[in-house]
Amino acid sequence: AQSVTQLGSHVSVSEGALVLLRCNYSSSVPPYLFWYVQYPNQGLQLLLKYTSAATLVKGINGFEAEFKKSETSFHLTKPSAHMRDAAEYFCAVRGGGADGLTFGKGTHLIIQP
Amino acid sequence: GAGVSQSPSNKVTEKGKDVELRCDPISGHTALYWYRQSLGQGLEFLIYFQGNSAPDKSGLPSDRFSAERTGGSVSTLTIQRTQQEDSAVYLCASSPQGSMNTEAFFGQGTRLTVV
């Protein structure tokens, strides 16, 4: 069975600083990986997804993630944080014989002015 | 419709009452998911429907929870004899059939408060 682990339930960065949100997966087969964002009082929105076409995936709002098989990781980054990036971020995996999406517990990103 | 629609958006119920939450998936999507989101708990998988296959009910927390999907479209999540710990946001998502690289599209959720 597949699973994802998001390190850090809360991450705080200064405006303009690098954002790094960590996600490690566990899957017996090559996985399909997703990052979702949930802004305050809104539903989940897809940021980006890894589908094996390229290891570096670019998403919306300047975010990107790199798939590293050797590290079983799919960390989310953004070079320069904006106040509007404050939200909850979820990593999810699909695969390993199960069609459903399995989510991590989420990371709350706080942007300090 | 253009997206996944959930109703009601908010529901307050008394402990011990039954509630029904509705989800209208995106037209043509054969996969449908229910998740529960509690403060500090992330997204908890409840149940997954895929086409005409038997649903994956492995995430339902107790036999008070059940879900059905009629005609492969609309789904209803029913919670019987609600408890205060059932208070949460219930999220529905749908996904097209086919390749595993397709993402799930989420509704806005139903916020359930049991008093």
PDB file of C-alpha atoms in Angstrom:
ATOM      1  CA  ALA A   1       0.000   0.000   0.000  1.00  0.00           C
ATOM      2  CA  GLN A   2       1.155   3.475  -0.737  1.00  0.00           C
ATOM      3  CA  SER A   3       1.499   6.295   1.754  1.00  0.00           C
ATOM      4  CA  VAL A   4       2.883   9.813   2.001  1.00  0.00           C
ATOM      5  CA  THR A   5       4.592  11.608   4.833  1.00  0.00           C
ATOM      6  CA  GLN A   6       4.747  15.365   5.045  1.00  0.00           C
ATOM      7  CA  LEU A   7       7.445  16.559   7.398  1.00  0.00           C
ATOM      8  CA  GLY A   8       6.379  19.551   9.431  1.00  0.00           C
ATOM      9  CA  SER A   9       2.746  20.311  10.158  1.00  0.00           C
ATOM     10  CA  HIS A  10       3.640  24.030  10.147  1.00  0.00           C
ATOM     11  CA  VAL A  11       6.294  25.856   8.145  1.00  0.00           C
ATOM     12  CA  SER A  12       6.978  29.556   8.580  1.00  0.00           C
ATOM     13  CA  VAL A  13       9.008  31.612   6.105  1.00  0.00           C
ATOM     14  CA  SER A  14       9.559  35.298   5.528  1.00  0.00           C
ATOM     15  CA  GLU A  15       8.057  37.015   2.528  1.00  0.00           C
ATOM     16  CA  GLY A  16      10.531  36.734  -0.339  1.00  0.00           C
ATOM     17  CA  ALA A  17      12.282  33.695   1.128  1.00  0.00           C
ATOM     18  CA  LEU A  18      12.500  30.211  -0.325  1.00  0.00           C
ATOM     19  CA  VAL A  19       9.591  27.896   0.363  1.00  0.00           C
ATOM     20  CA  LEU A  20      10.365  24.199   0.848  1.00  0.00           C
ATOM     21  CA  LEU A  21       7.612  21.762   1.805  1.00  0.00           C
ATOM     22  CA  ARG A  22       8.669  18.170   2.190  1.00  0.00           C
ATOM     23  CA  CYS A  23       6.881  15.056   0.991  1.00  0.00           C
ATOM     24  CA  ASN A  24       8.145  11.491   1.052  1.00  0.00           C
ATOM     25  CA  TYR A  25       6.200   8.617  -0.392  1.00  0.00           C
ATOM     26  CA  SER A  26       6.124   4.911   0.051  1.00  0.00           C
ATOM     27  CA  SER A  27       4.999   2.845  -2.884  1.00  0.00           C
ATOM     28  CA  SER A  28       5.912  -0.541  -4.282  1.00  0.00           C
ATOM     29  CA  VAL A  29       5.548   0.686  -7.832  1.00  0.00           C
ATOM     30  CA  PRO A  30       6.308   3.987  -9.551  1.00  0.00           C
ATOM     31  CA  PRO A  31       3.751   6.350  -8.129  1.00  0.00           C
ATOM     32  CA  TYR A  32       1.726   9.203  -9.422  1.00  0.00           C
ATOM     33  CA  LEU A  33       2.224  12.174  -7.117  1.00  0.00           C
ATOM     34  CA  PHE A  34       0.216  15.321  -6.603  1.00  0.00           C
ATOM     35  CA  TRP A  35       0.392  18.541  -4.621  1.00  0.00           C
ATOM     36  CA  TYR A  36      -2.827  20.296  -3.676  1.00  0.00           C
ATOM     37  CA  VAL A  37      -3.321  23.668  -2.013  1.00  0.00           C
ATOM     38  CA  GLN A  38      -6.201  24.764   0.191  1.00  0.00           C
ATOM     39  CA  TYR A  39      -6.547  28.491   0.732  1.00  0.00           C
ATOM     40  CA  PRO A  40      -8.502  29.660   3.783  1.00  0.00           C
ATOM     41  CA  ASN A  41     -12.183  28.761   3.531  1.00  0.00           C
ATOM     42  CA  GLN A  42     -11.766  27.270   0.073  1.00  0.00           C
ATOM     43  CA  GLY A  43     -11.690  23.813  -1.466  1.00  0.00           C
ATOM     44  CA  LEU A  44      -8.616  21.898  -2.579  1.00  0.00           C
ATOM     45  CA  GLN A  45      -6.979  22.988  -5.795  1.00  0.00           C
ATOM     46  CA  LEU A  46      -4.369  21.097  -7.787  1.00  0.00           C
ATOM     47  CA  LEU A  47      -0.945  22.764  -7.787  1.00  0.00           C
ATOM     48  CA  LEU A  48       0.959  20.236  -9.867  1.00  0.00           C
ATOM     49  CA  LYS A  49       1.338  16.533 -10.562  1.00  0.00           C
ATOM     50  CA  TYR A  50       4.096  14.075 -11.428  1.00  0.00           C
ATOM     51  CA  THR A  51       3.250  11.613 -14.178  1.00  0.00           C
ATOM     52  CA  SER A  52       6.716  10.253 -15.071  1.00  0.00           C
ATOM     53  CA  ALA A  53       7.119  12.513 -18.091  1.00  0.00           C
ATOM     54  CA  ALA A  54       9.675  14.742 -16.348  1.00  0.00           C
ATOM     55  CA  THR A  55      11.185  14.672 -12.885  1.00  0.00           C
ATOM     56  CA  LEU A  56      10.918  18.448 -12.421  1.00  0.00           C
ATOM     57  CA  VAL A  57       7.332  19.537 -12.536  1.00  0.00           C
ATOM     58  CA  LYS A  58       6.180  23.124 -12.736  1.00  0.00           C
ATOM     59  CA  GLY A  59       2.820  24.115 -11.347  1.00  0.00           C
ATOM     60  CA  ILE A  60       0.698  27.147 -10.812  1.00  0.00           C
ATOM     61  CA  ASN A  61       1.661  30.261  -8.843  1.00  0.00           C
ATOM     62  CA  GLY A  62       5.391  29.713  -9.315  1.00  0.00           C
ATOM     63  CA  PHE A  63       5.561  26.399  -7.469  1.00  0.00           C
ATOM     64  CA  GLU A  64       7.514  23.414  -8.659  1.00  0.00           C
ATOM     65  CA  ALA A  65       8.401  19.967  -7.365  1.00  0.00           C
ATOM     66  CA  GLU A  66      11.121  17.486  -8.151  1.00  0.00           C
ATOM     67  CA  PHE A  67      10.608  13.729  -8.147  1.00  0.00           C
ATOM     68  CA  LYS A  68      13.623  11.912  -6.711  1.00  0.00           C
ATOM     69  CA  LYS A  69      13.227   8.170  -6.856  1.00  0.00           C
ATOM     70  CA  SER A  70      16.422   7.488  -4.921  1.00  0.00           C
ATOM     71  CA  GLU A  71      15.099   9.558  -2.019  1.00  0.00           C
ATOM     72  CA  THR A  72      11.406   8.637  -2.523  1.00  0.00           C
ATOM     73  CA  SER A  73      10.682  12.331  -2.303  1.00  0.00           C
ATOM     74  CA  PHE A  74       8.548  14.904  -4.067  1.00  0.00           C
ATOM     75  CA  HIS A  75       9.321  18.153  -2.273  1.00  0.00           C
ATOM     76  CA  LEU A  76       7.508  21.353  -3.221  1.00  0.00           C
ATOM     77  CA  THR A  77       9.461  24.571  -3.662  1.00  0.00           C
ATOM     78  CA  LYS A  78       8.991  28.190  -4.597  1.00  0.00           C
ATOM     79  CA  PRO A  79      11.927  30.592  -4.900  1.00  0.00           C
ATOM     80  CA  SER A  80      10.214  33.610  -3.348  1.00  0.00           C
ATOM     81  CA  ALA A  81       7.253  33.451  -0.997  1.00  0.00           C
ATOM     82  CA  HIS A  82       4.306  35.822  -1.262  1.00  0.00           C
ATOM     83  CA  MET A  83       1.786  36.608   1.438  1.00  0.00           C
ATOM     84  CA  ARG A  84      -0.913  35.053  -0.752  1.00  0.00           C
ATOM     85  CA  ASP A  85       0.883  31.685  -0.541  1.00  0.00           C
ATOM     86  CA  ALA A  86      -0.304  31.276   3.046  1.00  0.00           C
ATOM     87  CA  ALA A  87      -2.410  28.121   2.899  1.00  0.00           C
ATOM     88  CA  GLU A  88      -2.545  24.413   3.687  1.00  0.00           C
ATOM     89  CA  TYR A  89      -0.580  22.188   1.314  1.00  0.00           C
ATOM     90  CA  PHE A  90      -1.251  18.506   0.781  1.00  0.00           C
ATOM     91  CA  CYS A  91       0.866  15.886  -0.932  1.00  0.00           C
ATOM     92  CA  ALA A  92      -0.962  12.869  -2.386  1.00  0.00           C
ATOM     93  CA  VAL A  93      -0.023   9.606  -4.066  1.00  0.00           C
ATOM     94  CA  ARG A  94      -1.881   7.268  -6.373  1.00  0.00           C
ATOM     95  CA  GLY A  95      -0.726   3.855  -7.459  1.00  0.00           C
ATOM     96  CA  GLY A  96       0.606   0.617  -6.045  1.00  0.00           C
ATOM     97  CA  GLY A  97      -2.472  -1.357  -7.039  1.00  0.00           C
ATOM     98  CA  ALA A  98      -4.926   1.090  -5.550  1.00  0.00           C
ATOM     99  CA  ASP A  99      -6.749   3.631  -7.650  1.00  0.00           C
ATOM    100  CA  GLY A 100      -7.632   5.917  -4.829  1.00  0.00           C
ATOM    101  CA  LEU A 101      -5.696   8.982  -3.731  1.00  0.00           C
ATOM    102  CA  THR A 102      -3.848   8.827  -0.425  1.00  0.00           C
ATOM    103  CA  PHE A 103      -3.090  12.177   1.186  1.00  0.00           C
ATOM    104  CA  GLY A 104      -0.512  13.307   3.665  1.00  0.00           C
ATOM    105  CA  LYS A 105      -1.591  15.152   6.793  1.00  0.00           C
ATOM    106  CA  GLY A 106      -0.837  18.523   5.269  1.00  0.00           C
ATOM    107  CA  THR A 107       1.565  21.374   5.961  1.00  0.00           C
ATOM    108  CA  HIS A 108       0.323  24.769   7.012  1.00  0.00           C
ATOM    109  CA  LEU A 109       2.483  27.439   5.348  1.00  0.00           C
ATOM    110  CA  ILE A 110       2.783  30.710   7.238  1.00  0.00           C
ATOM    111  CA  ILE A 111       4.280  33.756   5.555  1.00  0.00           C
ATOM    112  CA  GLN A 112       5.869  36.352   7.821  1.00  0.00           C
ATOM    113  CA  PRO A 113       5.887  39.949   6.556  1.00  0.00           C
TER     114      PRO A 113
ATOM    115  CA  GLY B   1     -22.158  21.402 -13.850  1.00  0.00           C
ATOM    116  CA  ALA B   2     -18.711  22.886 -14.148  1.00  0.00           C
ATOM    117  CA  GLY B   3     -17.375  21.449 -10.931  1.00  0.00           C
ATOM    118  CA  VAL B   4     -18.097  19.121  -8.049  1.00  0.00           C
ATOM    119  CA  SER B   5     -21.103  20.345  -6.116  1.00  0.00           C
ATOM    120  CA  GLN B   6     -21.780  19.497  -2.488  1.00  0.00           C
ATOM    121  CA  SER B   7     -24.828  20.246  -0.404  1.00  0.00           C
ATOM    122  CA  PRO B   8     -25.527  21.546   2.091  1.00  0.00           C
ATOM    123  CA  SER B   9     -22.492  23.756   2.551  1.00  0.00           C
ATOM    124  CA  ASN B  10     -23.111  23.866   6.282  1.00  0.00           C
ATOM    125  CA  LYS B  11     -25.098  21.554   8.530  1.00  0.00           C
ATOM    126  CA  VAL B  12     -25.726  21.827  12.242  1.00  0.00           C
ATOM    127  CA  THR B  13     -27.368  18.824  13.821  1.00  0.00           C
ATOM    128  CA  GLU B  14     -28.151  17.550  17.267  1.00  0.00           C
ATOM    129  CA  LYS B  15     -26.266  14.612  18.676  1.00  0.00           C
ATOM    130  CA  GLY B  16     -28.045  11.376  17.861  1.00  0.00           C
ATOM    131  CA  LYS B  17     -29.711  12.615  14.682  1.00  0.00           C
ATOM    132  CA  ASP B  18     -29.017  11.195  11.225  1.00  0.00           C
ATOM    133  CA  VAL B  19     -27.589  13.386   8.461  1.00  0.00           C
ATOM    134  CA  GLU B  20     -27.254  13.020   4.714  1.00  0.00           C
ATOM    135  CA  LEU B  21     -24.586  14.804   2.710  1.00  0.00           C
ATOM    136  CA  ARG B  22     -24.867  15.039  -1.042  1.00  0.00           C
ATOM    137  CA  CYS B  23     -22.253  15.150  -3.784  1.00  0.00           C
ATOM    138  CA  ASP B  24     -22.788  15.849  -7.479  1.00  0.00           C
ATOM    139  CA  PRO B  25     -19.601  14.913  -9.330  1.00  0.00           C
ATOM    140  CA  ILE B  26     -18.407  16.391 -12.593  1.00  0.00           C
ATOM    141  CA  SER B  27     -20.423  14.946 -15.431  1.00  0.00           C
ATOM    142  CA  GLY B  28     -18.728  11.904 -16.941  1.00  0.00           C
ATOM    143  CA  HIS B  29     -16.389  11.277 -14.016  1.00  0.00           C
ATOM    144  CA  THR B  30     -16.570   7.649 -12.985  1.00  0.00           C
ATOM    145  CA  ALA B  31     -14.481   7.849  -9.822  1.00  0.00           C
ATOM    146  CA  LEU B  32     -15.876   9.490  -6.702  1.00  0.00           C
ATOM    147  CA  TYR B  33     -14.230   9.923  -3.308  1.00  0.00           C
ATOM    148  CA  TRP B  34     -15.346  11.022   0.133  1.00  0.00           C
ATOM    149  CA  TYR B  35     -12.858  12.434   2.606  1.00  0.00           C
ATOM    150  CA  ARG B  36     -13.176  13.902   6.068  1.00  0.00           C
ATOM    151  CA  GLN B  37     -11.096  16.870   7.144  1.00  0.00           C
ATOM    152  CA  SER B  38     -10.801  17.565  10.848  1.00  0.00           C
ATOM    153  CA  LEU B  39      -8.719  20.285  12.444  1.00  0.00           C
ATOM    154  CA  GLY B  40      -5.143  19.097  12.598  1.00  0.00           C
ATOM    155  CA  GLN B  41      -5.975  15.703  11.091  1.00  0.00           C
ATOM    156  CA  GLY B  42      -5.464  16.289   7.423  1.00  0.00           C
ATOM    157  CA  LEU B  43      -7.578  14.463   4.893  1.00  0.00           C
ATOM    158  CA  GLU B  44      -9.002  11.167   6.071  1.00  0.00           C
ATOM    159  CA  PHE B  45     -10.132   8.796   3.325  1.00  0.00           C
ATOM    160  CA  LEU B  46     -13.648   7.452   3.823  1.00  0.00           C
ATOM    161  CA  ILE B  47     -14.888   5.689   0.701  1.00  0.00           C
ATOM    162  CA  TYR B  48     -14.126   5.390  -3.010  1.00  0.00           C
ATOM    163  CA  PHE B  49     -16.442   4.519  -5.898  1.00  0.00           C
ATOM    164  CA  GLN B  50     -15.127   3.554  -9.333  1.00  0.00           C
ATOM    165  CA  GLY B  51     -17.651   2.883 -12.051  1.00  0.00           C
ATOM    166  CA  ASN B  52     -19.656  -0.278 -11.416  1.00  0.00           C
ATOM    167  CA  SER B  53     -17.026  -1.858  -9.191  1.00  0.00           C
ATOM    168  CA  ALA B  54     -17.700  -2.573  -5.542  1.00  0.00           C
ATOM    169  CA  PRO B  55     -16.778   0.534  -3.530  1.00  0.00           C
ATOM    170  CA  ASP B  56     -13.702   0.656  -1.347  1.00  0.00           C
ATOM    171  CA  LYS B  57     -15.207   1.221   2.104  1.00  0.00           C
ATOM    172  CA  SER B  58     -12.040   0.637   4.025  1.00  0.00           C
ATOM    173  CA  GLY B  59     -11.916   4.185   5.397  1.00  0.00           C
ATOM    174  CA  LEU B  60     -15.358   4.350   6.964  1.00  0.00           C
ATOM    175  CA  PRO B  61     -14.728   4.873  10.695  1.00  0.00           C
ATOM    176  CA  SER B  62     -17.745   2.964  12.005  1.00  0.00           C
ATOM    177  CA  ASP B  63     -20.943   1.243  10.908  1.00  0.00           C
ATOM    178  CA  ARG B  64     -22.777   4.516  11.523  1.00  0.00           C
ATOM    179  CA  PHE B  65     -21.257   5.731   8.257  1.00  0.00           C
ATOM    180  CA  SER B  66     -22.507   4.591   4.872  1.00  0.00           C
ATOM    181  CA  ALA B  67     -22.497   5.892   1.332  1.00  0.00           C
ATOM    182  CA  GLU B  68     -24.174   5.089  -1.900  1.00  0.00           C
ATOM    183  CA  ARG B  69     -23.863   6.225  -5.451  1.00  0.00           C
ATOM    184  CA  THR B  70     -26.966   6.061  -7.583  1.00  0.00           C
ATOM    185  CA  GLY B  71     -26.743   5.594 -11.328  1.00  0.00           C
ATOM    186  CA  GLY B  72     -23.016   6.115 -11.244  1.00  0.00           C
ATOM    187  CA  SER B  73     -23.444   9.807 -10.586  1.00  0.00           C
ATOM    188  CA  VAL B  74     -24.779  11.455  -7.431  1.00  0.00           C
ATOM    189  CA  SER B  75     -23.510  10.162  -4.116  1.00  0.00           C
ATOM    190  CA  THR B  76     -24.949  10.441  -0.621  1.00  0.00           C
ATOM    191  CA  LEU B  77     -22.942  10.019   2.565  1.00  0.00           C
ATOM    192  CA  THR B  78     -25.132   9.125   5.522  1.00  0.00           C
ATOM    193  CA  ILE B  79     -24.103   9.377   9.154  1.00  0.00           C
ATOM    194  CA  GLN B  80     -26.485   7.762  11.607  1.00  0.00           C
ATOM    195  CA  ARG B  81     -26.788   8.683  15.277  1.00  0.00           C
ATOM    196  CA  THR B  82     -24.283  11.499  14.926  1.00  0.00           C
ATOM    197  CA  GLN B  83     -21.693  12.084  17.637  1.00  0.00           C
ATOM    198  CA  GLN B  84     -19.744  15.223  18.456  1.00  0.00           C
ATOM    199  CA  GLU B  85     -16.573  13.650  17.103  1.00  0.00           C
ATOM    200  CA  ASP B  86     -18.255  13.499  13.684  1.00  0.00           C
ATOM    201  CA  SER B  87     -17.957  17.287  13.457  1.00  0.00           C
ATOM    202  CA  ALA B  88     -15.685  18.001  10.489  1.00  0.00           C
ATOM    203  CA  VAL B  89     -15.643  19.148   6.881  1.00  0.00           C
ATOM    204  CA  TYR B  90     -16.702  16.373   4.531  1.00  0.00           C
ATOM    205  CA  LEU B  91     -15.116  16.659   1.117  1.00  0.00           C
ATOM    206  CA  CYS B  92     -16.179  14.968  -2.084  1.00  0.00           C
ATOM    207  CA  ALA B  93     -14.002  14.625  -5.171  1.00  0.00           C
ATOM    208  CA  SER B  94     -14.391  13.095  -8.593  1.00  0.00           C
ATOM    209  CA  SER B  95     -11.966  11.937 -11.232  1.00  0.00           C
ATOM    210  CA  PRO B  96     -12.233  10.749 -14.824  1.00  0.00           C
ATOM    211  CA  GLN B  97     -11.851   7.077 -15.551  1.00  0.00           C
ATOM    212  CA  GLY B  98      -8.696   5.932 -17.153  1.00  0.00           C
ATOM    213  CA  SER B  99      -5.098   6.746 -16.523  1.00  0.00           C
ATOM    214  CA  MET B 100      -3.696   6.959 -13.047  1.00  0.00           C
ATOM    215  CA  ASN B 101      -2.190  10.366 -13.682  1.00  0.00           C
ATOM    216  CA  THR B 102      -5.516  12.157 -13.612  1.00  0.00           C
ATOM    217  CA  GLU B 103      -6.103  14.305 -10.589  1.00  0.00           C
ATOM    218  CA  ALA B 104      -9.183  14.451  -8.403  1.00  0.00           C
ATOM    219  CA  PHE B 105     -11.378  17.537  -8.492  1.00  0.00           C
ATOM    220  CA  PHE B 106     -12.768  18.619  -5.157  1.00  0.00           C
ATOM    221  CA  GLY B 107     -15.990  20.235  -4.077  1.00  0.00           C
ATOM    222  CA  GLN B 108     -16.154  22.997  -1.494  1.00  0.00           C
ATOM    223  CA  GLY B 109     -17.167  20.583   1.220  1.00  0.00           C
ATOM    224  CA  THR B 110     -19.933  20.311   3.790  1.00  0.00           C
ATOM    225  CA  ARG B 111     -19.109  21.618   7.252  1.00  0.00           C
ATOM    226  CA  LEU B 112     -20.893  19.397   9.751  1.00  0.00           C
ATOM    227  CA  THR B 113     -21.314  20.545  13.341  1.00  0.00           C
ATOM    228  CA  VAL B 114     -22.835  18.176  15.860  1.00  0.00           C
ATOM    229  CA  VAL B 115     -24.103  19.928  18.997  1.00  0.00           C
TER     230      VAL B 115
END
